[in-house]
Tab-separated table of C-alpha atoms in Angstrom:
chain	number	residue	atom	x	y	z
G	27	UNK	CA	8.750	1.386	-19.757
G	28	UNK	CA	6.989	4.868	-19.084
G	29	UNK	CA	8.955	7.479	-19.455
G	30	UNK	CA	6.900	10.433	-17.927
G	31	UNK	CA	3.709	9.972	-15.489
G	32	UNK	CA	0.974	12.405	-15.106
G	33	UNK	CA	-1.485	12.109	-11.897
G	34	UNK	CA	-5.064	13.788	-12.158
G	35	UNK	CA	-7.346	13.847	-9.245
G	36	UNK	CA	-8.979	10.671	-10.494
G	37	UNK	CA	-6.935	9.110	-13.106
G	38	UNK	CA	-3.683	9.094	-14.370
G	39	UNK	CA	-1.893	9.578	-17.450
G	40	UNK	CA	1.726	7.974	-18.937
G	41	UNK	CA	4.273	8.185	-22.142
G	42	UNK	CA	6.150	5.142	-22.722
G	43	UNK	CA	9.648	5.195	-24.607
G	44	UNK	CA	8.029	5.485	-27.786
G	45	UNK	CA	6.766	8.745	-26.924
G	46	UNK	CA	3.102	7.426	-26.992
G	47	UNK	CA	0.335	8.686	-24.343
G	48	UNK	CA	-1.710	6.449	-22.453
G	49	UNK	CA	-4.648	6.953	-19.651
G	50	UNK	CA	-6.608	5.235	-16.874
G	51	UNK	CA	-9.005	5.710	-14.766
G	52	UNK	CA	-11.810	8.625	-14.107
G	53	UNK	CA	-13.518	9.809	-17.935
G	54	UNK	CA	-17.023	10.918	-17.079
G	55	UNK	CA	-15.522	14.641	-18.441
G	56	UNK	CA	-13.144	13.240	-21.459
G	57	UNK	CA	-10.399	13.861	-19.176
G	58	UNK	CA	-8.780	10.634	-20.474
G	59	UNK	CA	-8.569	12.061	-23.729
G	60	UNK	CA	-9.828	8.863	-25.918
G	61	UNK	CA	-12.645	10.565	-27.369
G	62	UNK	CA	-14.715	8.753	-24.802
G	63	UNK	CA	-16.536	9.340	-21.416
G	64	UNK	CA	-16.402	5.600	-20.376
G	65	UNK	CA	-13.905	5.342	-17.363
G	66	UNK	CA	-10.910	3.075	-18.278
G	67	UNK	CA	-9.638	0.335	-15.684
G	68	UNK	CA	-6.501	-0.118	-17.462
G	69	UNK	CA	-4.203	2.076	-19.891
G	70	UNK	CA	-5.911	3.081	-22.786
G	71	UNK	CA	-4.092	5.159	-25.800
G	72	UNK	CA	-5.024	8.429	-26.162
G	73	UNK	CA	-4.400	9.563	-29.906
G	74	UNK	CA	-1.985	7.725	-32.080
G	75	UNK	CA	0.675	10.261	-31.736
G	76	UNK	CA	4.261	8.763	-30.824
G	77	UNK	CA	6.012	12.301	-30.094
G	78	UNK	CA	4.483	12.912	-26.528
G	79	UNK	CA	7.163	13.821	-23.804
G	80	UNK	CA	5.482	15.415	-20.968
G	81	UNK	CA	2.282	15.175	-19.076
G	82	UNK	CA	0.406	16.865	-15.853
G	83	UNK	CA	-3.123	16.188	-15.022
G	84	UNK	CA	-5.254	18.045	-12.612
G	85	UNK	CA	-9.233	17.798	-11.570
G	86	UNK	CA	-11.029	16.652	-14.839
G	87	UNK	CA	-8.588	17.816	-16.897
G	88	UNK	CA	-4.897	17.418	-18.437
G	89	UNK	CA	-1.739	19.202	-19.569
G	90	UNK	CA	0.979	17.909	-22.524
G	91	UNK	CA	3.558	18.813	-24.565
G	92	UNK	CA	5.279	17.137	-27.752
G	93	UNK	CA	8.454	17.002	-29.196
G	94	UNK	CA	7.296	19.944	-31.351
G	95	UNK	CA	7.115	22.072	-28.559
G	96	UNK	CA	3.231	22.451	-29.213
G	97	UNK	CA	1.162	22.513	-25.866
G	98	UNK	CA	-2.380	20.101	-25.808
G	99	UNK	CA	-4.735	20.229	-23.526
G	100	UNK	CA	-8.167	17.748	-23.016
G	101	UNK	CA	-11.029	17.426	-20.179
G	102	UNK	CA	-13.096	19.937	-18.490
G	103	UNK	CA	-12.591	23.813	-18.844
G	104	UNK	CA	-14.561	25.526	-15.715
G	105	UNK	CA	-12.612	28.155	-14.544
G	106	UNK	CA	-10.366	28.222	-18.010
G	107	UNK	CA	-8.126	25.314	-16.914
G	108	UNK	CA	-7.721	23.613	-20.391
G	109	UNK	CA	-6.380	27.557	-21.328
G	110	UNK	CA	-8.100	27.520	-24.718
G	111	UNK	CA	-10.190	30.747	-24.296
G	112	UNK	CA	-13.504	29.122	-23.776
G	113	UNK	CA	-15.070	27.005	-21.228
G	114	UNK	CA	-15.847	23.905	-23.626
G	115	UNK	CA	-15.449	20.616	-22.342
G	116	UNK	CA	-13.021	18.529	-24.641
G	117	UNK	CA	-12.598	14.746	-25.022
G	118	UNK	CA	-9.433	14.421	-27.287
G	119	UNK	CA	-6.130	16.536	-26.921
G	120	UNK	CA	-6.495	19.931	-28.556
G	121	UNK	CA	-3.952	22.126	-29.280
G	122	UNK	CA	-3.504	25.337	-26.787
G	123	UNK	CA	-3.000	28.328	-29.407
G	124	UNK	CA	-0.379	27.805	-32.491
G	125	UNK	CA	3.086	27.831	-30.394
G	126	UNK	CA	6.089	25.315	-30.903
G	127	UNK	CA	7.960	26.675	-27.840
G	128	UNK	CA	6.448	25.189	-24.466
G	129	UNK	CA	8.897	23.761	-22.299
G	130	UNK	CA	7.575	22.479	-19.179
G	131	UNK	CA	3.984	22.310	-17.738
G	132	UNK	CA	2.213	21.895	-14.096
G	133	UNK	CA	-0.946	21.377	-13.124
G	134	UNK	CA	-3.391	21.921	-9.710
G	135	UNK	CA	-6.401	21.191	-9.116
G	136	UNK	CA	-8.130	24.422	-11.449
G	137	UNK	CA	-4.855	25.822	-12.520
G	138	UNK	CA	-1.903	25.407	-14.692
G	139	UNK	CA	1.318	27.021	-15.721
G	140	UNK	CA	4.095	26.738	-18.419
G	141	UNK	CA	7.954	27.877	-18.923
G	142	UNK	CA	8.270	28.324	-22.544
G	143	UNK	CA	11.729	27.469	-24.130
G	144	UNK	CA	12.560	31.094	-24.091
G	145	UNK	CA	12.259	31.360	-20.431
G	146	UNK	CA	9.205	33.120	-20.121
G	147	UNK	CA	6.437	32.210	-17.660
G	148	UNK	CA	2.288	31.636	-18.471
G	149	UNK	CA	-0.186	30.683	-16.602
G	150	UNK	CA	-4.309	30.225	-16.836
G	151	UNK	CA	-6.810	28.513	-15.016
G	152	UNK	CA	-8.033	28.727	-11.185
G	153	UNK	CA	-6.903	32.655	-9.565
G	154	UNK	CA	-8.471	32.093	-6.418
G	155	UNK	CA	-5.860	34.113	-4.255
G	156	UNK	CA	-4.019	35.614	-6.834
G	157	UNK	CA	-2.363	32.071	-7.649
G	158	UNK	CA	-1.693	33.092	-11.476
G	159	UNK	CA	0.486	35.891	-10.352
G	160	UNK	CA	-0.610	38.693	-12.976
G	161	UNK	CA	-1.872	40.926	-10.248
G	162	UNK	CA	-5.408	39.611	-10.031
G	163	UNK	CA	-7.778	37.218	-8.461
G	164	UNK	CA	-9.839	36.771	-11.838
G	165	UNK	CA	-9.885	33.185	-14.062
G	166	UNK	CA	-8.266	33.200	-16.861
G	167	UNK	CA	-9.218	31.172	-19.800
G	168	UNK	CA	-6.283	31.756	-21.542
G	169	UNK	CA	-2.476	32.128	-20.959
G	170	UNK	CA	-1.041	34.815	-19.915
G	171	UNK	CA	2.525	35.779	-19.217
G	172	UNK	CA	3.491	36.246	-15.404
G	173	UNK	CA	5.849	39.594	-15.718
G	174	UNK	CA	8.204	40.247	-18.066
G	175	UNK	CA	11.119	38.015	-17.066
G	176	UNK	CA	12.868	35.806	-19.320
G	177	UNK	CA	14.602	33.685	-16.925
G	178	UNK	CA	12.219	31.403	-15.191
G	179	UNK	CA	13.174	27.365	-15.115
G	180	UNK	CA	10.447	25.430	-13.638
G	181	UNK	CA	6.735	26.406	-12.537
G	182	UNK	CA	4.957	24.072	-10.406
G	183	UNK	CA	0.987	24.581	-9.415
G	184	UNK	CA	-0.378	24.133	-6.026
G	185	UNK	CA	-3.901	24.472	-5.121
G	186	UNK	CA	-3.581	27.622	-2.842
G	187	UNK	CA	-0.098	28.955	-4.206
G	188	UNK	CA	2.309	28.590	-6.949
G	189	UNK	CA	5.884	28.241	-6.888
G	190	UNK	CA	9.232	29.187	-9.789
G	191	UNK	CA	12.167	28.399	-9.935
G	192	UNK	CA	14.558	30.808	-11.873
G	193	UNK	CA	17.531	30.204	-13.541
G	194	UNK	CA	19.624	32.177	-10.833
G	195	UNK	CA	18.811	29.518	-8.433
G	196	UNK	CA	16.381	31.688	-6.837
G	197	UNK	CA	12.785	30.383	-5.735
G	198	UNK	CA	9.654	32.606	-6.201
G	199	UNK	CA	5.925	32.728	-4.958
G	200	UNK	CA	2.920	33.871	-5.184
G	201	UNK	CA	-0.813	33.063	-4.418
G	202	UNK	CA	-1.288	31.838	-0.505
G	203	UNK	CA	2.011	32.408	-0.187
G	204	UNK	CA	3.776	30.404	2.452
G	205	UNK	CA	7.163	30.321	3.227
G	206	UNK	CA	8.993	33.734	3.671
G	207	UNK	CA	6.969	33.796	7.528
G	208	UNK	CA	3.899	35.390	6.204
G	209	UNK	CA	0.592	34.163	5.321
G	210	UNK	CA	-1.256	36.948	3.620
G	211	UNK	CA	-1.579	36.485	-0.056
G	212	UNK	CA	-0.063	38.004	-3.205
G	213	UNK	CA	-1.149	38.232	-6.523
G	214	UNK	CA	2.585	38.733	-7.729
G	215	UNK	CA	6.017	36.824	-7.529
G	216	UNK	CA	7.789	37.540	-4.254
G	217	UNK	CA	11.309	35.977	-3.489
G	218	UNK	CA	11.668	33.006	-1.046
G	219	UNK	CA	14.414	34.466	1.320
G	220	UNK	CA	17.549	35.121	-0.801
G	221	UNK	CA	19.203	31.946	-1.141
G	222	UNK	CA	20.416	31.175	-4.716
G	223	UNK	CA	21.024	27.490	-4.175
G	224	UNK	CA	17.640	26.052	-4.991
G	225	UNK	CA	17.515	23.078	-7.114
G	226	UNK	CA	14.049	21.841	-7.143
G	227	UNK	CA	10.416	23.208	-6.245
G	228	UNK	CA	7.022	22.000	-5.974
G	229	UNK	CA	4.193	23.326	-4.926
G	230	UNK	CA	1.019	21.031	-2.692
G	231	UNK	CA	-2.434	22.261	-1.795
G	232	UNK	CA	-1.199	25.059	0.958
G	233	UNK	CA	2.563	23.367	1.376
G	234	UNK	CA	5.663	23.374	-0.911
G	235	UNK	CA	8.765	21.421	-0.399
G	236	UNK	CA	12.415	22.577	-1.964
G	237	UNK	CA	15.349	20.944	-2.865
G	238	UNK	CA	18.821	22.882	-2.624
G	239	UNK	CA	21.838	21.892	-5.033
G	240	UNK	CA	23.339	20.992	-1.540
G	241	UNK	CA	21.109	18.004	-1.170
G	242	UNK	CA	19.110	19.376	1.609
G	243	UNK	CA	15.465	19.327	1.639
G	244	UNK	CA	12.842	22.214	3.016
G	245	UNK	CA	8.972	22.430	3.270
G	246	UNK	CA	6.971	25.019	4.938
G	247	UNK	CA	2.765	25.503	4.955
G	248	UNK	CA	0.303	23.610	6.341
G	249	UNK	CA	1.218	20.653	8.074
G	250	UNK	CA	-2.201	19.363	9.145
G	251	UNK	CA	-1.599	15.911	8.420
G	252	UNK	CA	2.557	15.680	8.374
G	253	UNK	CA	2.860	17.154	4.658
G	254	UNK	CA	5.756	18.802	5.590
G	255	UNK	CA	7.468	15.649	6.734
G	256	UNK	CA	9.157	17.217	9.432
G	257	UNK	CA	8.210	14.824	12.389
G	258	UNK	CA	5.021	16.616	13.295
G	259	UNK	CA	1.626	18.295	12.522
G	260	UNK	CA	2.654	22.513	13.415
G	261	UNK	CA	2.254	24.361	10.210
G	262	UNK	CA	4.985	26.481	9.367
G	263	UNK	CA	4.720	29.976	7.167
G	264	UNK	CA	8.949	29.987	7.437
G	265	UNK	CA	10.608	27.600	4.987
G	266	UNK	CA	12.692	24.807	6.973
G	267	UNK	CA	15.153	21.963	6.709
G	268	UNK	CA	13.721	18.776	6.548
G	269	UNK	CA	15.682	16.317	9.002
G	270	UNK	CA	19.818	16.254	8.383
G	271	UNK	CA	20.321	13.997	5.006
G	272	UNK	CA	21.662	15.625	2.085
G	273	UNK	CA	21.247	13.367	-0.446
G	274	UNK	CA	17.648	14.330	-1.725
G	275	UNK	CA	17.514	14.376	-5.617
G	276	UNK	CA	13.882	15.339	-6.687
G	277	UNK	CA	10.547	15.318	-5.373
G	278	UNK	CA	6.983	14.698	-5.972
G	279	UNK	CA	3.888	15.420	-4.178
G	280	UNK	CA	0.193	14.657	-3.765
G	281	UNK	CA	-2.538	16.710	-2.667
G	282	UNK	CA	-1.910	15.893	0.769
G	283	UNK	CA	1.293	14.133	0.953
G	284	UNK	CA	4.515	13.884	-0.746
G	285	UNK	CA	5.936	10.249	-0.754
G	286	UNK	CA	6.143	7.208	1.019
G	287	UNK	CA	8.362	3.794	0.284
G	288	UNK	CA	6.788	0.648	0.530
G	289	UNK	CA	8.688	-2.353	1.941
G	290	UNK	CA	8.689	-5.523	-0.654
G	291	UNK	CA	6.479	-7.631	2.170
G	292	UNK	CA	3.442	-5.493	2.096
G	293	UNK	CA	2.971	-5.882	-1.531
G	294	UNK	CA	0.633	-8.463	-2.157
G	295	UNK	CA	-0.153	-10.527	-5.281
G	296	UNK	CA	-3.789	-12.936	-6.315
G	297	UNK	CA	-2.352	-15.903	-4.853
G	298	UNK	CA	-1.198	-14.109	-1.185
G	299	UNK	CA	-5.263	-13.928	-0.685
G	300	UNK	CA	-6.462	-15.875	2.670
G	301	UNK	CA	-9.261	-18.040	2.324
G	302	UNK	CA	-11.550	-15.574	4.246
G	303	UNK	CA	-10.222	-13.237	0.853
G	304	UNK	CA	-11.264	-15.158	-1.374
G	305	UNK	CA	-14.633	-16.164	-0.218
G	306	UNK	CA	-15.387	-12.423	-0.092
G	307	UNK	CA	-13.955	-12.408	-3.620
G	308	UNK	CA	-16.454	-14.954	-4.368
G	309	UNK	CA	-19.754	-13.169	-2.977
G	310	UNK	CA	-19.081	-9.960	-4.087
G	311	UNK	CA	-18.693	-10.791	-7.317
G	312	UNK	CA	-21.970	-13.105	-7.500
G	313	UNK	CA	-23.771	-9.644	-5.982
G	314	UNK	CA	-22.818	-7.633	-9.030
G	315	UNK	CA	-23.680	-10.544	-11.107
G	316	UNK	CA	-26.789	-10.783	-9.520
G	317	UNK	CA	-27.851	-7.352	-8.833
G	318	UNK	CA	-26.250	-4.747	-10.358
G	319	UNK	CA	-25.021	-5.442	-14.491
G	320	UNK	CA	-28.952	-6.647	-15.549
G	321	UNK	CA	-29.478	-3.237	-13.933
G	322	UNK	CA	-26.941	-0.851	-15.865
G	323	UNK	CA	-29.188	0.872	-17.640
G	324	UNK	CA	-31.796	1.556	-14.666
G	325	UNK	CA	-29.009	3.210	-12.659
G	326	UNK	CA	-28.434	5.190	-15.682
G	327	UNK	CA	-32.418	6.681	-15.897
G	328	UNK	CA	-31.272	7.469	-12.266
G	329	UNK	CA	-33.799	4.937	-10.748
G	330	UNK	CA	-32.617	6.235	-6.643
G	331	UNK	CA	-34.894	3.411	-4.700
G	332	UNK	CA	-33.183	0.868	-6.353
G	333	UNK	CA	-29.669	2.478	-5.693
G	334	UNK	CA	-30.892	2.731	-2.288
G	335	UNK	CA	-32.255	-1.196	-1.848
G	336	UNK	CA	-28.888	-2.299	-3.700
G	337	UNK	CA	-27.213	-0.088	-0.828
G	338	UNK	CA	-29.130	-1.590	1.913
G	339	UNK	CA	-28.686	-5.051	0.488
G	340	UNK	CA	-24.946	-4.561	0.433
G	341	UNK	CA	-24.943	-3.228	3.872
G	342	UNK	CA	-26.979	-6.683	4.577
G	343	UNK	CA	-23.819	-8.588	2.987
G	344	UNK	CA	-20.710	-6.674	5.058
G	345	UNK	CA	-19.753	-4.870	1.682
G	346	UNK	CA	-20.332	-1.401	2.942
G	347	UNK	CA	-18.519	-1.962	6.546
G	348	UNK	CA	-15.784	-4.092	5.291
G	349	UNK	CA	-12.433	-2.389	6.606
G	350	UNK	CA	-15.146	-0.737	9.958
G	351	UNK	CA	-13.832	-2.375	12.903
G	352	UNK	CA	-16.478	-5.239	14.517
G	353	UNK	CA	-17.289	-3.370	17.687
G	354	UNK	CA	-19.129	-0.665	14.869
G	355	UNK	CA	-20.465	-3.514	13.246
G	356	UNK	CA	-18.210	-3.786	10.454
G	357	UNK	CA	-15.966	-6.737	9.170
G	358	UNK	CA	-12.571	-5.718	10.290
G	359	UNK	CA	-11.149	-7.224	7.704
G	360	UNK	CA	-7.742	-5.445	6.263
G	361	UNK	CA	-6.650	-3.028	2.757
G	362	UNK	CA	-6.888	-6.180	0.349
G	363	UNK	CA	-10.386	-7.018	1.159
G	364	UNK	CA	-11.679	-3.505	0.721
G	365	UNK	CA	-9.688	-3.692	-2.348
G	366	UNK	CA	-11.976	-6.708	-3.650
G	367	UNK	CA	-14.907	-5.167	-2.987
G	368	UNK	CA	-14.081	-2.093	-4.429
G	369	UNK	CA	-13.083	-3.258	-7.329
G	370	UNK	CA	-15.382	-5.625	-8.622
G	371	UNK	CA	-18.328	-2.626	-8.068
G	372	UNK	CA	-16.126	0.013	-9.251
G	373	UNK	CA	-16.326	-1.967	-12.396
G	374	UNK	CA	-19.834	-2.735	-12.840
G	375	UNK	CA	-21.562	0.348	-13.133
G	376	UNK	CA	-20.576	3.914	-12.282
G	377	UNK	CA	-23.841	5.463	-11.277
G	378	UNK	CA	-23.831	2.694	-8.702
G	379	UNK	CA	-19.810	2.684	-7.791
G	380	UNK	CA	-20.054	6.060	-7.319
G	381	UNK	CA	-22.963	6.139	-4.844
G	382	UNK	CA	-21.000	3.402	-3.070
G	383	UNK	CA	-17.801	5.014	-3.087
G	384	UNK	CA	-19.126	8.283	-1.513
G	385	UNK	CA	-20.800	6.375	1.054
G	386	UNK	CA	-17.902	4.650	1.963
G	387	UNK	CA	-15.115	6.177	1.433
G	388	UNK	CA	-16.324	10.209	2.244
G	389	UNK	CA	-19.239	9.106	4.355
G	390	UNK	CA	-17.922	6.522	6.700
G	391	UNK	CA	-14.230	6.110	6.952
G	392	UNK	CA	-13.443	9.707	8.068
G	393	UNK	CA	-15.810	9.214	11.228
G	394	UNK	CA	-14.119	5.989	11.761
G	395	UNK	CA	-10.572	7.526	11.227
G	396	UNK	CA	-10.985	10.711	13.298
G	397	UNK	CA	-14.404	10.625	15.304
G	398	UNK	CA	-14.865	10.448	18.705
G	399	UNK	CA	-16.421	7.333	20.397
G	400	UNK	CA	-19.888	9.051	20.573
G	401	UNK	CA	-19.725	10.000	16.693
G	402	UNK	CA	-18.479	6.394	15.477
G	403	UNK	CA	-21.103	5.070	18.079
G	404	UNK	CA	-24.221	6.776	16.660
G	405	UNK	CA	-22.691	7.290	13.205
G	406	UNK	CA	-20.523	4.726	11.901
G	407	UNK	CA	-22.683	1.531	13.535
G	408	UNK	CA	-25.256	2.453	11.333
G	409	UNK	CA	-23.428	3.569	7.710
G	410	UNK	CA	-21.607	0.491	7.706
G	411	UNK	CA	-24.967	-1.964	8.081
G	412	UNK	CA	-26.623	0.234	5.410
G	413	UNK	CA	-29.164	1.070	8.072
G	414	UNK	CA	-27.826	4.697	7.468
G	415	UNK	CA	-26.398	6.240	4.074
G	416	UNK	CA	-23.780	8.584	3.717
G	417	UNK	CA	-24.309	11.780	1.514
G	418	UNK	CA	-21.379	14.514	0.505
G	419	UNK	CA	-22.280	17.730	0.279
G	420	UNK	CA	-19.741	19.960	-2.280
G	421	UNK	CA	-19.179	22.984	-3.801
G	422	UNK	CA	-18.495	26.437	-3.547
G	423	UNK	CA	-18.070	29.915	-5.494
G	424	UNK	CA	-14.435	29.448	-5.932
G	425	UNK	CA	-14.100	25.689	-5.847
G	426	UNK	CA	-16.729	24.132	-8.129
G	427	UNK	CA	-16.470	20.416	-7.943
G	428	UNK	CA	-12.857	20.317	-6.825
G	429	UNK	CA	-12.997	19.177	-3.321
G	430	UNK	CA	-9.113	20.654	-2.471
G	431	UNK	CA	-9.869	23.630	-3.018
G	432	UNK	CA	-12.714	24.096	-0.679
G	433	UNK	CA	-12.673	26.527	1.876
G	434	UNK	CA	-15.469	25.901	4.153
G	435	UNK	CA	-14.875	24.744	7.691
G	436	UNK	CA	-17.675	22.960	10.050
């Protein structure tokens, strides 16, 4: 059984009971920590170690501490997120500095913070918005104390703010701060009201949710897509009960949401698949027989016409309109089948996955989600028959790579 979980942007990270570390997943920037760049469909065990006890990935990169108290860090370093005062890429944990006295750990997108055992609070990484609270906007490669204060408890990371919890039960901010009914920034901690009751804290891309030692549960921020799991979409910059219950314990977020249950009947196992399933099971996987492992190492000399006749001949086969509703010209067909697909190219070849996924996933489905009737008319019709290819266009000043911390609006 795992004992601690870590989620990255594109892969994931564990420690069983035995205090080992294991990762899945994205590894094109050694994120996973193996020593490898070869992405990893299944956990893999990064180091030999067997004293690991907490993990916290972000984009490309990773956070952990062991029973020593010693803090590691692996995966890419733009913007000084791996905090070891250089911007080197590294493919195998590497000890942050010579301490033995981190505590706990959280990680964003670009930036990450620490409460060391003697209450003190660091952070490096990502300052877009004054999110590492020392009082500037400029990257830090390093850590760096936040204050003076010896009495902090638990720091969690978001991608436009950062939120503490002290051990006065008070809650903190700083960064995009939202919460205290005002959305201008600060590049320092400022209090959260002046309740002393808080429990709990995290911290999303412009949200955070709170837990009180009453049980009660609060969110404020943006609320674009129901983050704050208060029944609608109105952002809020004042921090507000969630619903009545109070009986919430701890909580956990995503980039965009926080949780949601699944109910036992809509999880599904190999032998639940339809016939229609399986026969898609079946041709997919004779078109990456076929088509795209003898052509690995093409892909990888970044031979673009045949990415772009394997695209069109997947189009030709349904794989690239598969979950697109008929009247676009897609399949229609639900999650699992998407899942198939997906998963027998994600496997083959990256070069190739990738160029799939992005047409897909970032090129097609959002139009289909959220476009008008005219858009999915002249858009969609024609990505999901490979007639048309998608194409993603990202990054920015502050943002690099990471997509959640864009800022630009069309």
């Amino acid at each position: 059984p795992y004992k601690d979980v870590g989620k990255g942007s594109d892969n994931s990270h564990a420690i069983t009971e035995d205090g080992k570390l294991w990762g899945w997943g994205d590894n094109g920037d050694g994120d996973i920590g193996d020593g490898t760049t070869v992405d990893k469909s299944f956990p893999v065990q990064v180091g030999v170690a067997s004293n690991w006890v907490e993990v916290s990935g972000g984009t490309s990169y990773s956070i952990a501490i062991d029973s020593d108290g010693k803090l590691w860090s692996w995966g890419i370093a733009t913007q000084g997120r791996t905090g070891q005062g250089n911007l080197t890429t590294l493919s195998v944990p590497t000890q942050i500095g010579s301490l033995t006295n981190w505590s706990q750990i959280s990680t964003s997108g670009n930036t990450a913070g620490s409460v060391k055992t003697d209450g003190t609070l660091w952070m490096w990484g990502d300052n877009y918005l004054g999110k590492l609270g020392n009082s500037s906007t400029t990257d830090l490669s390093s850590p760096i104390q936040v204050g003076s204060l010896t009495t902090w408890a638990k720091v969690s990371a978001g991608n436009d703010l950062t939120v503490a919890l002290k051990t006065d039960g008070t809650v903190w901010m700083w960064g995009g701060v939202t919460g205290n009914g005002s959305t201008t920034a600060v590049s320092s901690p400022i209090q959260l009201g002046s309740d002393t009751d808080w429990g709990d804290v995290h911290a999303g891309n412009s949200y955070l949710w709170a837990i009180k030692t009453t049980g009660t549960a609060w969110s404020s921020g943006y609320n674009g897509n129901g983050e704050l799991g208060q029944g609608d979409t109105t952002n809020r910059s004042t921090i507000t009960q969630v619903g009545a219950l109070t009986n919430w314990a701890n909580i956990s977020q995503g980039g965009g949401f926080i949780v949601k249950e699944t109910a036992a009947n809509t999880v599904f196992t190999p032998e639940d698949f339809s016939e229609e399933q399986l026969m898609m099971k079946e041709s997919v996987q004779e078109f990456v027989d076929r088509d795209i492992v003898p052509n690995r190492e093409q892909f990888e000399q970044k031979d673009y016409d045949l990415t772009r006749d394997l695209m069109a001949k997947a189009g030709g086969l349904g794989f690239l309109g598969v979950a697109v509703p008929e009247e676009y010209n897609g399949l229609g067909m639900p999650f699992t089948s998407t899942m198939l697909v997906c998963d027998y190219i994600s496997g083959a070849n990256g070069s190739f996955s990738t160029a799939f996924g992005a047409h897909t996933g970032i090129g097609t489905m959002p139009i289909t989600l959220y476009g008008n009737e005219e858009q999915k008319q002249k858009y969609v019709s024609k990505l999901a028959t490979g007639e048309w290819f998608g194409a993603y266009c990202l990054t920015e000043p502050g943002a690099g790579s990471d997509a959640n911390s864009g800022k630009t609006k069309a």
